[in-house]
Coordinates of C-alpha atoms in Angstrom, one line a residue:
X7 CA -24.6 3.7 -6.4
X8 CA -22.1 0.9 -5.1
X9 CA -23.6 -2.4 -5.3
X10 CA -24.1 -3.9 -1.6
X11 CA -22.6 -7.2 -2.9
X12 CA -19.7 -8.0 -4.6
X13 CA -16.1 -8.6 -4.1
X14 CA -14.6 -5.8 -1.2
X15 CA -11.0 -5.7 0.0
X16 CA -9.4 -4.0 2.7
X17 CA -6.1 -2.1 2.1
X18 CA -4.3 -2.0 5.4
X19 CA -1.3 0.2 5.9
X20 CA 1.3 -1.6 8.0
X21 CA 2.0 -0.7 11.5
X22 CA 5.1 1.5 12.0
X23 CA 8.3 0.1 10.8
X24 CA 12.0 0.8 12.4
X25 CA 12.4 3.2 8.8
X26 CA 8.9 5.0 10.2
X27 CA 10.7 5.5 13.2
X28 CA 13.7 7.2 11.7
X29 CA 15.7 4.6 12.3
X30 CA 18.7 2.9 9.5
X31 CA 17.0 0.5 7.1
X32 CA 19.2 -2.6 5.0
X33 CA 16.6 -2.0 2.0
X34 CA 13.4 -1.3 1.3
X35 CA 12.0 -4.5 1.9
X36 CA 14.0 -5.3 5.6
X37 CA 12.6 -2.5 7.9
X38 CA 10.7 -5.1 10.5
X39 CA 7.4 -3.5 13.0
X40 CA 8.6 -1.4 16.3
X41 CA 6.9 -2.1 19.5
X42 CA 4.0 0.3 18.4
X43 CA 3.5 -1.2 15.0
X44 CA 3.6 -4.3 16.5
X45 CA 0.6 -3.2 18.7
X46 CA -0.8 -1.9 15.4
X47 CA -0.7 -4.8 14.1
X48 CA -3.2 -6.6 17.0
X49 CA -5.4 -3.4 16.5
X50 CA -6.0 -4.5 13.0
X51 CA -6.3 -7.9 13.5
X52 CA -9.1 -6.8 16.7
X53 CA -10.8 -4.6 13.5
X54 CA -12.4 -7.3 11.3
X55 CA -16.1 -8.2 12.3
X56 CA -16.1 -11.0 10.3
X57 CA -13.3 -13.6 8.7
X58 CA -11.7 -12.2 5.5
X59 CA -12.1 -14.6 2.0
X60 CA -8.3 -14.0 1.5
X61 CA -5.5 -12.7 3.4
X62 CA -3.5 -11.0 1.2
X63 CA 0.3 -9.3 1.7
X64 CA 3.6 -7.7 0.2
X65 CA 6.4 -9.7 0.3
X66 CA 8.1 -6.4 2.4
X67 CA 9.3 -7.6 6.3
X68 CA 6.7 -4.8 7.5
X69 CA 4.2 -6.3 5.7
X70 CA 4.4 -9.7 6.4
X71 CA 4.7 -8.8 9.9
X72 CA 1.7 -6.9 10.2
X73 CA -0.7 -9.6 8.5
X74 CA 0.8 -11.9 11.3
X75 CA -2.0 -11.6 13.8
X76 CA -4.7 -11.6 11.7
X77 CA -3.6 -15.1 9.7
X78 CA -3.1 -16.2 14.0
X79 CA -7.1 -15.5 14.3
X80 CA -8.3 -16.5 11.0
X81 CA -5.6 -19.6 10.6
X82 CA -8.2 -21.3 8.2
X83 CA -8.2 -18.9 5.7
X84 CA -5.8 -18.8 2.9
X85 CA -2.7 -16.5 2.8
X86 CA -0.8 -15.0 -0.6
X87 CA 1.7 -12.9 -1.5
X88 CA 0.7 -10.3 -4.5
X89 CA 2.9 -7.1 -5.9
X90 CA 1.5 -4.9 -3.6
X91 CA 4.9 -3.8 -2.0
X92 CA 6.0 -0.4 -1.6
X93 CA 7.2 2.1 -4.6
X94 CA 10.8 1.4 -4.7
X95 CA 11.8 4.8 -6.9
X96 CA 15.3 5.2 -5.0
X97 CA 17.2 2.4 -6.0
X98 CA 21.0 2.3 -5.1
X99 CA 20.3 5.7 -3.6
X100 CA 18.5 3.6 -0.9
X101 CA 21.4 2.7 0.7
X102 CA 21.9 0.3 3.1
X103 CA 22.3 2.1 6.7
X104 CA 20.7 4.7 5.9
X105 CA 17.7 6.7 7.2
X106 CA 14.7 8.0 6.0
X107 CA 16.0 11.5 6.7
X108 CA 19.0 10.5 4.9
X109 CA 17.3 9.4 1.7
X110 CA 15.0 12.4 1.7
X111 CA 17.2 14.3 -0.7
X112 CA 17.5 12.5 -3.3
X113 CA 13.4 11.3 -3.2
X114 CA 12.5 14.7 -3.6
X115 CA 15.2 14.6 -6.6
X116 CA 13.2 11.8 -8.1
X117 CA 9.8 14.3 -8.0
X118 CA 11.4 17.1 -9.1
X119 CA 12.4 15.1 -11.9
X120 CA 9.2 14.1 -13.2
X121 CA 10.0 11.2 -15.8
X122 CA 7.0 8.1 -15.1
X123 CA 9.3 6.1 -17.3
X124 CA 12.7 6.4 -15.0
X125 CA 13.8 3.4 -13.0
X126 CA 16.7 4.6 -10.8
X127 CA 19.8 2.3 -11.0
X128 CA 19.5 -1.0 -8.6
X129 CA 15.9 -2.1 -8.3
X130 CA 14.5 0.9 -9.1
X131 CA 11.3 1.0 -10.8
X132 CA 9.6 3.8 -12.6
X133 CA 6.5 5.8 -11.5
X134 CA 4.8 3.9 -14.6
X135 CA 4.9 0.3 -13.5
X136 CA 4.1 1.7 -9.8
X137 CA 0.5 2.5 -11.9
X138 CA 1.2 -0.6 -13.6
X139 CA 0.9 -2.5 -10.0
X140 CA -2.2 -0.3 -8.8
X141 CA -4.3 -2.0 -11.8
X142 CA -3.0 -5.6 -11.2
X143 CA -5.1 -4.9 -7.4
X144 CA -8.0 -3.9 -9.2
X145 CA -7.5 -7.0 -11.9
X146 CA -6.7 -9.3 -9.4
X147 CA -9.8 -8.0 -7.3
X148 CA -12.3 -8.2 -10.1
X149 CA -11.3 -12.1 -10.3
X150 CA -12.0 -12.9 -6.8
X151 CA -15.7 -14.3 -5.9
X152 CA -17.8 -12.1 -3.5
X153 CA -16.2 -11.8 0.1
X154 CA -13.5 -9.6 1.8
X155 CA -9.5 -9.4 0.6
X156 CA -7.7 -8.6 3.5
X157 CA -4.5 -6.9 1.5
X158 CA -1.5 -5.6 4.2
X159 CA 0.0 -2.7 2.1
X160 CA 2.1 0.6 2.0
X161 CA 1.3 4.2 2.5
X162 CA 2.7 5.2 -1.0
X163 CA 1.1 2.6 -3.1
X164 CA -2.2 2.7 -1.5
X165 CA -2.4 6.4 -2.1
X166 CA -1.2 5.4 -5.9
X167 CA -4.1 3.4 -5.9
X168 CA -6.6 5.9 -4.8
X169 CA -5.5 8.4 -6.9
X170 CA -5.6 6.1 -10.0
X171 CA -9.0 5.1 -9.2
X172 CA -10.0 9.2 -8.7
X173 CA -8.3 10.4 -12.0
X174 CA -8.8 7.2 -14.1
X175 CA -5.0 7.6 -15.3
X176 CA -3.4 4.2 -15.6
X177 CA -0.9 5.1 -18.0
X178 CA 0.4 8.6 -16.3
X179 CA 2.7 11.5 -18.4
X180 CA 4.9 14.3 -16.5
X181 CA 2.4 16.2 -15.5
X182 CA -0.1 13.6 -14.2
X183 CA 3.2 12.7 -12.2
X184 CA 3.3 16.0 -10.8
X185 CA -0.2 15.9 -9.9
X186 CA 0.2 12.4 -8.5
X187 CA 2.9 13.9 -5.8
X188 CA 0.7 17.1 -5.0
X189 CA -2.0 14.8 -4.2
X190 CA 0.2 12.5 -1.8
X191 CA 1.5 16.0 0.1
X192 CA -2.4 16.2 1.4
X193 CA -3.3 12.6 1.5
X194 CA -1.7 11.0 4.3
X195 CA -2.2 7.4 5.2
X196 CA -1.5 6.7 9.2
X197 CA 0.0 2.8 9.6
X198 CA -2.3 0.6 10.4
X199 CA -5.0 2.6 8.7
X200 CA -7.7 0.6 6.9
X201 CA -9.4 1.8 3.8
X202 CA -11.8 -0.3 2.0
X203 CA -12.8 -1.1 -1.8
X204 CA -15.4 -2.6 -3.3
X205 CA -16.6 -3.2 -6.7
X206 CA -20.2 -3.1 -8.2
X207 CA -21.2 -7.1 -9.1
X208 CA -22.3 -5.4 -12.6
X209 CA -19.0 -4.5 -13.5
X210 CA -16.2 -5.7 -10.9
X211 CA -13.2 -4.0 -12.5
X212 CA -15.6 -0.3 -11.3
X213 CA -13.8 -0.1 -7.8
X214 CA -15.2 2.1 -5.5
X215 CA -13.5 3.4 -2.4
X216 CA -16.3 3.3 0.8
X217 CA -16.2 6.5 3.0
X218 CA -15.1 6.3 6.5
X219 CA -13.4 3.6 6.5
X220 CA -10.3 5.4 6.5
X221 CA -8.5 4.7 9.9
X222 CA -9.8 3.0 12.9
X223 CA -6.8 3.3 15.9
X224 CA -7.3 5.3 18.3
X225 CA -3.4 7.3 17.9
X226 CA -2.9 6.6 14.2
X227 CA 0.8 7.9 13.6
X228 CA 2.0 8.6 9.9
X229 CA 5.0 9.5 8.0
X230 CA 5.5 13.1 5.7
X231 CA 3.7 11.9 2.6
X232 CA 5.6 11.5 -0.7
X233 CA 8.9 11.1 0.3
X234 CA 9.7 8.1 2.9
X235 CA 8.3 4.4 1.6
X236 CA 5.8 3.7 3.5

């Protein structure tokens, strides 16, 4: 049973970026919000009931972006910057210019590979410290005093996240890899889509993921899971 107190945070996908959109990206931390994610954005700041503890966000353009209107409503509250950007398994193969349709090849390259220790060449980084990230959250969390972490995310590392907490792999081999991207061809996370975590006061590094608080817009949009950073 999840304790009713304790530390909770809310893992918010960002509102649709330009690379969402299909449009060229310079990197895969540039893509800024379109018009819709912009709008996104105001939905999720419209979403919280009461002030968040923390506002929390990726150092990614869409990211930062997204947590704008919520740190305009709560200006009070404290904002950081954590490693909870997007996986970034592409490397120099994410080239600048190109498109999400572009990349898609050589993503599903990466899969098909299978290695958790590969880092493509660039700033590539392996499935491994992807994990690696997923448990600094929950570390990070468990440090934090009761209240709500308002955390503006990705698609692909939040689902890293759940499925982590689900299997209780932290360190992951080949086929725990393979598992990992079957599980991300059913789970698709809408931007702007809010799920939230808590963990029990007895033990705060157990995090729990609370049903139905998966998505609250009224016409969530996602991307093909898996493939395009999210």
């Amino acid at each position: 049973m999840v304790d009713a107190v304790g530390p909770r945070a809310w893992l918010i996908r960002h509102g649709q970026s330009e690379s969402n959109a299909g449009l060229p990206t310079q990197g895969p931390g540039t893509a800024p919000l379109t018009a819709l994610g912009r709008a996104q954005a105001t939905q999720v700041a419209a979403a919280f009931t009461e002030p968040p503890t923390l506002i929390v966000s990726s150092t990614f353009e869409r990211a930062r972006q997204t947590a704008w209107p919520t740190r305009e409503r709560f200006p009070d509250v404290p904002y950081e910057e954590w490693p909870v950007h997007e996986f970034t398994f592409l490397g120099d193969k994410h080239r600048r210019g190109s498109t999400n349709e572009e990349r898609r090849p050589h993503a599903l390259a990466y899969w098909a590979r299978c290695d958790p220790a590969y880092a493509a060449d660039g700033d590539g980084e392996s499935f491994t410290q992807l994990i690696a990230r997923t448990y600094d959250l929950r570390e990070r969390m468990a440090r934090r005093e009761d209240g709500l972490i308002a955390v503006f995310t990705h698609g692909l590392f939040m689902r890293a996240l759940l499925w982590s907490l689900s299997t209780g792999i932290t360190d992951p081999d080949a086929a725990a890899m393979a598992a990992f991207f079957a599980f991300a061809q059913v789970w698709t996370i809408p931007n702007g889509a809010i799920v939230e975590l808590r963990a029990r006061r007895e033990d705060p590094r157990d995090v729990r993921v609370i049903g139905g608080s998966f998505t609250h817009l009224a016409t969530p949009s996602g991307t093909a899971p898996g493939t395009d950073p999210g």
